[in-house]
């Protein structure tokens, strides 16, 4: 099942609305890079684990 990380779940000064979905490792990597480059977080294993723990299952889209 695909996972989703949604910036709206984390209050920020920029009111970021980015959502990233995909396989778990892809999402953790992309969301970590986004958190560092856009929100000023420091890259660390702790950041990756915080993101991983906040991932949600992506709801399938129905046509």
Short mmCIF file of C-alpha atoms in Angstrom, two decimals:
data_model
loop_
_atom_site.label_atom_id
_atom_site.label_comp_id
_atom_site.label_asym_id
_atom_site.label_seq_id
_atom_site.Cartn_x
_atom_site.Cartn_y
_atom_site.Cartn_z
CA UNK A 1 0.00 0.00 0.00
CA UNK A 2 1.23 3.47 -0.90
CA UNK A 3 1.96 5.90 1.93
CA UNK A 4 1.39 9.63 2.14
CA UNK A 5 3.16 12.40 4.03
CA UNK A 6 1.19 15.63 4.22
CA UNK A 7 2.72 18.91 5.39
CA UNK A 8 -0.72 20.04 6.53
CA UNK A 9 -0.32 17.57 9.42
CA UNK A 10 2.61 19.66 10.72
CA UNK A 11 1.92 23.32 11.50
CA UNK A 12 4.48 25.61 9.90
CA UNK A 13 5.06 29.30 9.37
CA UNK A 14 4.65 28.86 5.63
CA UNK A 15 1.33 26.96 5.83
CA UNK A 16 2.80 24.39 3.42
CA UNK A 17 0.24 22.18 1.69
CA UNK A 18 2.59 19.72 -0.04
CA UNK A 19 1.61 16.05 0.06
CA UNK A 20 3.99 13.31 -1.06
CA UNK A 21 2.81 9.78 -1.84
CA UNK A 22 4.50 6.59 -2.94
CA UNK A 23 6.26 3.58 -1.50
CA UNK A 24 7.27 4.12 2.14
CA UNK A 25 11.02 4.53 1.60
CA UNK A 26 10.48 6.92 -1.32
CA UNK A 27 8.13 9.07 0.76
CA UNK A 28 10.42 9.17 3.80
CA UNK A 29 13.37 10.19 1.63
CA UNK A 30 11.47 12.86 -0.32
CA UNK A 31 9.70 14.24 2.74
CA UNK A 32 13.00 14.42 4.64
CA UNK A 33 14.62 16.34 1.78
CA UNK A 34 11.62 18.67 1.66
CA UNK A 35 11.72 19.25 5.44
CA UNK A 36 15.40 20.19 5.22
CA UNK A 37 15.28 22.37 2.10
CA UNK A 38 11.96 24.14 2.68
CA UNK A 39 11.42 24.11 6.44
CA UNK A 40 14.98 24.39 7.77
CA UNK A 41 15.07 21.07 9.63
CA UNK A 42 18.38 19.31 10.10
CA UNK A 43 18.79 16.01 8.25
CA UNK A 44 19.01 13.21 10.80
CA UNK A 45 17.82 9.69 11.49
CA UNK A 46 15.44 11.19 14.06
CA UNK A 47 13.81 13.37 11.40
CA UNK A 48 13.34 10.36 9.13
CA UNK A 49 11.78 8.36 11.97
CA UNK A 50 9.46 11.24 12.89
CA UNK A 51 8.29 11.39 9.28
CA UNK A 52 7.95 7.61 9.06
CA UNK A 53 5.78 7.52 12.21
CA UNK A 54 3.46 10.18 10.76
CA UNK A 55 2.87 8.44 7.42
CA UNK A 56 -0.69 7.47 6.56
CA UNK A 57 -2.02 4.92 4.12
CA UNK A 58 -3.04 6.54 0.85
CA UNK A 59 -6.71 6.07 0.13
CA UNK A 60 -7.33 4.50 -3.29
CA UNK A 61 -8.94 6.76 -5.84
CA UNK A 62 -12.22 5.49 -7.29
CA UNK A 63 -13.08 6.35 -10.88
#
